[in-house]
Every structure is written in C-alpha cells, then in structure tokens.
XYZ file of C-alpha atoms in Angstrom:
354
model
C 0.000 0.000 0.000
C 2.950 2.290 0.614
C 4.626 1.834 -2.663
C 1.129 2.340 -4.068
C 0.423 5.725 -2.323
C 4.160 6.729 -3.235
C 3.452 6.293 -6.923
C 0.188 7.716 -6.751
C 2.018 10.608 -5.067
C 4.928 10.803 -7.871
C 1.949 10.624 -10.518
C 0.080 13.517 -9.341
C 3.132 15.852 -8.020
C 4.521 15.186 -11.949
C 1.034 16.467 -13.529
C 1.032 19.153 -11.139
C 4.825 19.963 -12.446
C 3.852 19.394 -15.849
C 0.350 21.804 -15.396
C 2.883 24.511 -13.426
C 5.055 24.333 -16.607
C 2.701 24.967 -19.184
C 0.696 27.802 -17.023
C 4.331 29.917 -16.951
C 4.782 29.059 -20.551
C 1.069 30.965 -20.841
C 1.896 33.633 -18.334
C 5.033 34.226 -20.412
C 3.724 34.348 -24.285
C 1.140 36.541 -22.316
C 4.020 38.495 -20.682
C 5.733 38.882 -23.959
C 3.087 40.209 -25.693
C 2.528 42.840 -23.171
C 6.089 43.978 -23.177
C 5.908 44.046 -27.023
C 2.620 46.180 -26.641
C 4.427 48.257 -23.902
C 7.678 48.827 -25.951
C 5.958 49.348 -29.413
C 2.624 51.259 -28.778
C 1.808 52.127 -32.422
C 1.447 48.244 -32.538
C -1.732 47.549 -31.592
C -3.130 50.712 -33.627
C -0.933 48.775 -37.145
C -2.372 45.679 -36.424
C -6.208 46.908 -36.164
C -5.260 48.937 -39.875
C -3.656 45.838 -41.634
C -6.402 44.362 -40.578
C -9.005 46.336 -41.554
C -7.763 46.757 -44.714
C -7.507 43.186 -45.640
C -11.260 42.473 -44.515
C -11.988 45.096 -46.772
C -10.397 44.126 -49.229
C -11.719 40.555 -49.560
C -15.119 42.228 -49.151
C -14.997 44.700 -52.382
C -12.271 43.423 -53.833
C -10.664 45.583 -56.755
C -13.132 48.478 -56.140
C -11.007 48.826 -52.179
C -7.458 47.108 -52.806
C -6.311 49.066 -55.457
C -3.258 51.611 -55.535
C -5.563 54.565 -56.023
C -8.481 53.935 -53.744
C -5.427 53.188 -50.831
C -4.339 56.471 -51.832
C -7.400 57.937 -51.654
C -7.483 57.419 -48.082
C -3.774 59.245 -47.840
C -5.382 62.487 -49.351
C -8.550 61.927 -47.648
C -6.716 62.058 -44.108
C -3.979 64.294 -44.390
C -5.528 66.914 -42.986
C -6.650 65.610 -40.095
C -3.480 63.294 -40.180
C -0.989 66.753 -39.996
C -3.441 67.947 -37.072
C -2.882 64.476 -35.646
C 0.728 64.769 -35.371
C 0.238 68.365 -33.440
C -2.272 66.861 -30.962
C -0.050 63.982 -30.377
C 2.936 66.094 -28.942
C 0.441 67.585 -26.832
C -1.446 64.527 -25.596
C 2.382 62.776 -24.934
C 2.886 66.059 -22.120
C -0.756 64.915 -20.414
C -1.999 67.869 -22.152
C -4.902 68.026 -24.972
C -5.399 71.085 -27.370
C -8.927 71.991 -28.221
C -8.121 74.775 -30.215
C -5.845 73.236 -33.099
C -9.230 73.214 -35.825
C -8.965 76.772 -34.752
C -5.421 77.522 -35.547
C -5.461 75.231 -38.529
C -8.268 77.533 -40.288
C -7.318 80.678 -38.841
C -3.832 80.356 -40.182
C -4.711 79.597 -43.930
C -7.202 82.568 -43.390
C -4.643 84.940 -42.590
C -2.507 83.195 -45.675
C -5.028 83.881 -47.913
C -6.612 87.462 -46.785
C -2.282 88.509 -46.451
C -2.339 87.488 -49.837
C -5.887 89.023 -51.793
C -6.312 91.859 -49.318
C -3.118 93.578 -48.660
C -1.076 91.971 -51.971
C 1.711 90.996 -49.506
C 3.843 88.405 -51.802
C 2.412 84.813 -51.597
C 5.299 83.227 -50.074
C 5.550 86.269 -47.152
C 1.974 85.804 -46.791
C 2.687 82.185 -46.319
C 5.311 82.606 -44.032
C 2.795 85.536 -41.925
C -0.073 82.779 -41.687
C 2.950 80.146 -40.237
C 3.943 82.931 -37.284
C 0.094 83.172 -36.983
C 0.012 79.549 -35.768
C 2.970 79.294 -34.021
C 1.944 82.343 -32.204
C -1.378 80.683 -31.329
C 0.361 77.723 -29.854
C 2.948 80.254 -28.103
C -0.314 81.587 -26.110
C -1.716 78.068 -25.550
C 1.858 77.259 -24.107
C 2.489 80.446 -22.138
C -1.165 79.869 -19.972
C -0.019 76.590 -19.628
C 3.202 76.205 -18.637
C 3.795 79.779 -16.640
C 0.323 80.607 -15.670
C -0.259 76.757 -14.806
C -3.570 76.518 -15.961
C -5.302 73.607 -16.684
C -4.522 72.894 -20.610
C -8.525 71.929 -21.279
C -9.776 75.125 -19.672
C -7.042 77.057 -22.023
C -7.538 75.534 -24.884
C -11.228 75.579 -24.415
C -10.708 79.575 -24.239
C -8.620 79.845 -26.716
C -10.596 78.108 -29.263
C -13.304 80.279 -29.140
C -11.087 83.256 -28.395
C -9.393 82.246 -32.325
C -12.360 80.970 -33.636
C -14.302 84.033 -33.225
C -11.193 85.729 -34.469
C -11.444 84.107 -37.187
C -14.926 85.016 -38.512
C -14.456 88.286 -37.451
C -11.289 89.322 -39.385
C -12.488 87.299 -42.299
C -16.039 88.433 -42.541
C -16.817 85.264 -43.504
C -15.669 85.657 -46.921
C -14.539 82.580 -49.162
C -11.534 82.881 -51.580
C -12.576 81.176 -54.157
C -10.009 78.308 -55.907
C -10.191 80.275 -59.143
C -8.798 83.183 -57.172
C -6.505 81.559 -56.008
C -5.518 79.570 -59.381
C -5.181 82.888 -60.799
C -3.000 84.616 -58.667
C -1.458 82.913 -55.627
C -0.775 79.318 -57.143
C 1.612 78.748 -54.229
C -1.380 78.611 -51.805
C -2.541 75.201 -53.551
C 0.735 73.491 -53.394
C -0.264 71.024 -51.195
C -2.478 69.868 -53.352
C -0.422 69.324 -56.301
C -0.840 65.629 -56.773
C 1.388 62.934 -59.028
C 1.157 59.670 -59.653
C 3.177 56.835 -59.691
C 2.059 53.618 -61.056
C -1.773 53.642 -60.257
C -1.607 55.227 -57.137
C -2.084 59.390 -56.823
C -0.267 60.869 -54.609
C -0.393 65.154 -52.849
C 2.555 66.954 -51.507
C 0.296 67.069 -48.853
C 0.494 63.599 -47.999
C 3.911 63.881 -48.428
C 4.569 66.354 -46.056
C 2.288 64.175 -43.535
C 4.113 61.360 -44.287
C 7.683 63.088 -43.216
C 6.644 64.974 -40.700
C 5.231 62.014 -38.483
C 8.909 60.034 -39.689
C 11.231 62.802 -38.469
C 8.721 63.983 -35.379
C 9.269 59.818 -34.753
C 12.853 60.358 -34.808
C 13.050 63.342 -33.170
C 10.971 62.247 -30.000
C 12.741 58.805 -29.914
C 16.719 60.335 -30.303
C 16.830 63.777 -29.004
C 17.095 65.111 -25.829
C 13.981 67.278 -26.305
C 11.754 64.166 -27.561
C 12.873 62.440 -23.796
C 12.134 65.306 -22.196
C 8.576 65.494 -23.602
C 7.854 61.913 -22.540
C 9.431 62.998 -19.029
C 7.235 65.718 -18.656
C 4.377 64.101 -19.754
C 5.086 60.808 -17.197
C 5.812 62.562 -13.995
C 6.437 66.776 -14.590
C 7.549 66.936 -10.862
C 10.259 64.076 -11.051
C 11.443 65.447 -14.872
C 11.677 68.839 -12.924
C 13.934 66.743 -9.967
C 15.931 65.321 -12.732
C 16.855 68.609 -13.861
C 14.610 68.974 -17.181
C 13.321 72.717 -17.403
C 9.204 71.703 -17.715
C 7.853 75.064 -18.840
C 10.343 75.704 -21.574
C 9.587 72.189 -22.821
C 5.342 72.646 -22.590
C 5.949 75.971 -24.143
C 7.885 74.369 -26.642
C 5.474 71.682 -27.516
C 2.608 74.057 -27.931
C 4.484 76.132 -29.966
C 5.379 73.306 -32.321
C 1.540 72.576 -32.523
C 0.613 75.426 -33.285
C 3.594 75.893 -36.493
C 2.163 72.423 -37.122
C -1.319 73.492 -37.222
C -0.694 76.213 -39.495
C 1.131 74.091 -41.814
C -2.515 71.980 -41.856
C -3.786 75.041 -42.535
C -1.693 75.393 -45.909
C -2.697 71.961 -46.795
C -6.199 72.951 -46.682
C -6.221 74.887 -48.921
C -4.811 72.853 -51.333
C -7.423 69.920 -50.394
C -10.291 72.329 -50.685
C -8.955 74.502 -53.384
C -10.089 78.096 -51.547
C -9.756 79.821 -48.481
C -13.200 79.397 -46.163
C -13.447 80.142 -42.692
C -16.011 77.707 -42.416
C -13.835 74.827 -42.746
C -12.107 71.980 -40.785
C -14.950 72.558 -37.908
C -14.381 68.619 -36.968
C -10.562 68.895 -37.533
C -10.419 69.125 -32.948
C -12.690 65.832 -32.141
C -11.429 63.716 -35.231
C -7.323 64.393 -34.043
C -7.810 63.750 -30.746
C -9.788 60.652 -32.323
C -7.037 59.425 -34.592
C -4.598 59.900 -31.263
C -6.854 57.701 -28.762
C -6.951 55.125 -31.753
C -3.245 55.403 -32.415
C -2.197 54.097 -29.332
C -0.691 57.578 -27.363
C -1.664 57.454 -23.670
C -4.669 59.821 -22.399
C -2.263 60.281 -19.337
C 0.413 61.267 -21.001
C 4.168 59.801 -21.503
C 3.239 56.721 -23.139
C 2.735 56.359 -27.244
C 4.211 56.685 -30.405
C 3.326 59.422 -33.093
C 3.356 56.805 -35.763
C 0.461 55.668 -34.256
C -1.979 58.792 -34.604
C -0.904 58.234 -38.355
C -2.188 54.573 -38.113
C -5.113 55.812 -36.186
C -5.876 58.535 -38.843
C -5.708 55.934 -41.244
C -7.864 53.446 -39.785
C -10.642 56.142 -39.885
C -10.107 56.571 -43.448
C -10.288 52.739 -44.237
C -13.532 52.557 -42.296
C -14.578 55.732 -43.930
C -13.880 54.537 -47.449
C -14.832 50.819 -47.325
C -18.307 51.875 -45.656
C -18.995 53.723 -47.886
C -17.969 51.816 -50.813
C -19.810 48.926 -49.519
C -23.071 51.501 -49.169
C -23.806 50.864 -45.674
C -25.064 54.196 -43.877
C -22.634 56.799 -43.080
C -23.997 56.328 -39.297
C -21.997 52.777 -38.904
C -18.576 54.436 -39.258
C -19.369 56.977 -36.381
C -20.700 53.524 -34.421
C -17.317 51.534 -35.371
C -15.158 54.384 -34.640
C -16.646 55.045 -31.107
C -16.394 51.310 -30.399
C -12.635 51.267 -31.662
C -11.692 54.599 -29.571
C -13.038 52.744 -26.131
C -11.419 49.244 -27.565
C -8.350 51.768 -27.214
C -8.202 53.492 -24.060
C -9.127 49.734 -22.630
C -6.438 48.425 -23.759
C -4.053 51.060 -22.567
C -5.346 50.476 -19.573
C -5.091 47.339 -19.214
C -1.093 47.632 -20.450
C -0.547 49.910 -17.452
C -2.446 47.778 -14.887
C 0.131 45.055 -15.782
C 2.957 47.375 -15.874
C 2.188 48.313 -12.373
C-alpha cells in the first residue's frame, strides 16, 4: 500500500509539475506580448489597420485594394493626419489642445486674406499665416506652462477666443479656388498631386508622411523628444531630474501650433479656396485618430506613428463603408467602439505594468 500511495504521489506531483510548466509558458507568451505592446505602442493601432484593410479588401475586392483607392485614403486624411501629429505632442505632455481646428483655419485665413487683401507676396503671406500659428500655440503654451492653468480650460478659451477671431477678421468671406488659381498658385501646393504607377499621390500627404517620420525620430533620439515623454510621465520628477518643464510645454505648444498652421496650408490645397467655415471637426477627429493610435490619455506613453495609423484606420472605415453603401452612421458607431477598444487596452497595459 505504501509503494502504491508513493506512486500515486509521484503521478500527481509530476502532472502538477507538468500543469505549473505549461501555465508559466502561458503567463510568459502573455508576458511577452505585453512587453511588445508596452515597448511598441503604435502596434496595436498597425495591427487593427492591416487588418481592416484586408477584410476590406476581400469584401470589395478591386473596387477597395487598389493603388488609387489606398491612396485615396492618404489624401482623404492628411488633414486631419498633420493635425494628428500636433495633438499627439500635446497629448504625450498629459496635455490636450482643443483649439488646433482653430489655428489650422485661422492660419490659412490669414494666408489667404495677407495674400488678396493687402497683396503681400504669396510666399511672405505664407510665411505671416505660419507665425500666426505658431503664435497661437505660443499663447496656448504660455497659460499653460507659466500661468499653470489647466490645458482643457485654455484651450477651451482659446478656441473660441481664435475661432471668433477668425470670422471676425475674415467676414466670412470665401476665396474662391479660381482666385486663387489665378493669382497665388503657391497657396494650392499642397495639393499638387502625381502619380506613380496607379496610385495618386499630394505633396500634402507627403509632407504628412515626413513629418510624423522625423517627429518619430526626433521624439525617440533627441534630448527634447525624452524630455517630452518625461514631462508628460511625472512633470515633478522630470523637474527633480533637472529637465526645465515650462520651456519644454511651451515648446510643444508652440510646435503645434507651427504644425497646425502648416494643416492650414494643406487645406487649402485639399479644398482649393480659403473658407473660414472649414475643418470645424478637424479638434474631435485628431484627438480621435490619437486615442486610436495608441498615445496614452495620461500622457508619456505612445508613439506618433500611431496617430498616423489611427488617422488611417478612420479613413479605411470611412472609405470601405462607404464603398460597400452601408449608412454613413456605422462608421461613427465603429469608430466610437474602436476609440473605447483603445483606451481599454491602454489600460489594461498599465495595470500590468504596475
């Protein structure tokens, strides 16, 4: 009987080995995808646009996965995907900017009113309606970082402070795109488009394109990009550890607002004239294409790559709906589900991480 009870014993301590063995081999594929989640955050945000892109696909076929309808997404979100990339260096500094539709429209206003009104040279008047943004984002940054006011109370302000600004200095008068053909060309060369092989491309979506590869860069391998993830994480330890907080919010507001105004450009070549009316949704659908992309409500967490992938995934859904003729209602559903799919999971990333 004690032999038996021994190997009984053996039997049962070896399954329990065996069970122990495969539950760390699940704790650790589940372990490694979290630290790959943790480490790359604009992979979640890639995998959800691959994805949607091939369901898509199979479901219309030619009429989706083709070089020019995939393109037609690029030119479709580049405005919103510039914005993006503003609101993203923002977000990353537990900050959010309300008033970058604002700055985006006011600056291409004062581009093209510069240009019609007063006959200021196109590329000064340009260069006038850049200032005009950065100067936007300069106030947005002073209130924030020296006055130490809440950046959603500021930015709330300020958006109706520019907005208003806006209307008022414009009179609500539209430049129209033959205007503009006519005598300030410059104005629409961010719409210039050329193609290679089937697919059209903008400068616009070039300049998208770049700007979210070298803002990448820069926030990944410069001093200034740690810093905003610092600041963003824990402003009173950055401060400790020596990292001068207000010049780097002011910094980062400024940037969104040159950003902003470089959206503003773009606009106009999208559009083809100069309205004051336009880009009303350009605020919700950034902050939007950020949540989706991956960059941390809280701040210090998130890649800018991502609020292009999240920018993106809005066009797909926009497009393929659409294509597939299902009512434009469903992509607002999808895209709210998607933008709480998001903050869950980045929640759930730093409730393991803790």
């Amino acid at each position: 009987m004690s032999q038996s009870d021994s190997y009984e014993d053996i039997v049962k301590a070896r399954r329990e080995e065996k069970f122990a063995e495969f539950e760390d081999e699940r704790k650790g594929l589940l372990h490694k995808f979290h630290h790959a989640l943790h480490v790359t955050p604009a992979l979640v945000p890639l995998i959800v646009l691959v994805a949607s892109i091939v369901i898509f696909g199979v479901l219309l076929g030619s009429r989706f996965f083709s070089p020019f309808a995939l393109t037609l997404i690029l030119q479709q979100v580049q405005i919103v995907g510039i914005v993006a990339a503003a609101q993203s260096l923002v977000i990353l500094t537990a900050g959010i900017d309300l008033s970058v539709g604002a700055i985006t429209v006011l600056s291409s206003v004062v581009m093209g009113q510069f240009a019609f009104r007063y006959g200021i040279p196109v590329p000064v008047a340009v260069a006038c309606g850049l200032a005009c943004g950065a100067l936007c984002g300069a106030l947005n940054g002073f209130l924030v970082s020296r006055m130490k006011l809440p950046p959603f109370i500021v930015t709330l302000g300020t958006w109706q402070i520019i907005l208003a600004t806006n209307y008022l200095y414009s009179a609500n008068e539209t430049i129209r795109a033959q205007e503009i053909e006519e005598s300030a060309p410059l104005l629409h060369l961010m719409g210039a488009k050329f193609q290679i092989g089937g697919a059209v491309f903008t400068v616009g979506v070039v300049f998208m394109i770049v700007l979210m590869l070298v803002l990448s860069w820069v926030l990944r391998y410069t001093a200034w990009g740690r810093h905003v993830y610092a600041v963003g994480d824990d402003p009173e330890a950055a401060q400790l550890s020596g990292v001068n907080v207000k010049g780097t919010l002011l910094s980062v507001y400024m940037l969104s607002g040159l950003i902003c105004a470089f959206a503003g450009w773009a606009l106009i070549g999208r559009i083809g004239s100069v309205s004051p009316t336009s880009a009303y949704e350009a605020n919700i659908e950034s902050i939007t294409a950020v949540v989706i992309g991956g960059i941390s409500l809280f701040g210090g967490r998130g890649s800018i790559l991502g609020s292009l992938f999240g920018a993106l995934i809005v066009g797909v859904f926009t497009l393929g709906l659409r294509l597939l003729g299902a009512d434009a209602q469903w992509t607002y559903f999808f895209i709210g589900v998607l933008i709480i799919a998001a903050v869950a999971v980045d929640q759930w990333i730093r409730k393991v991480s803790a």
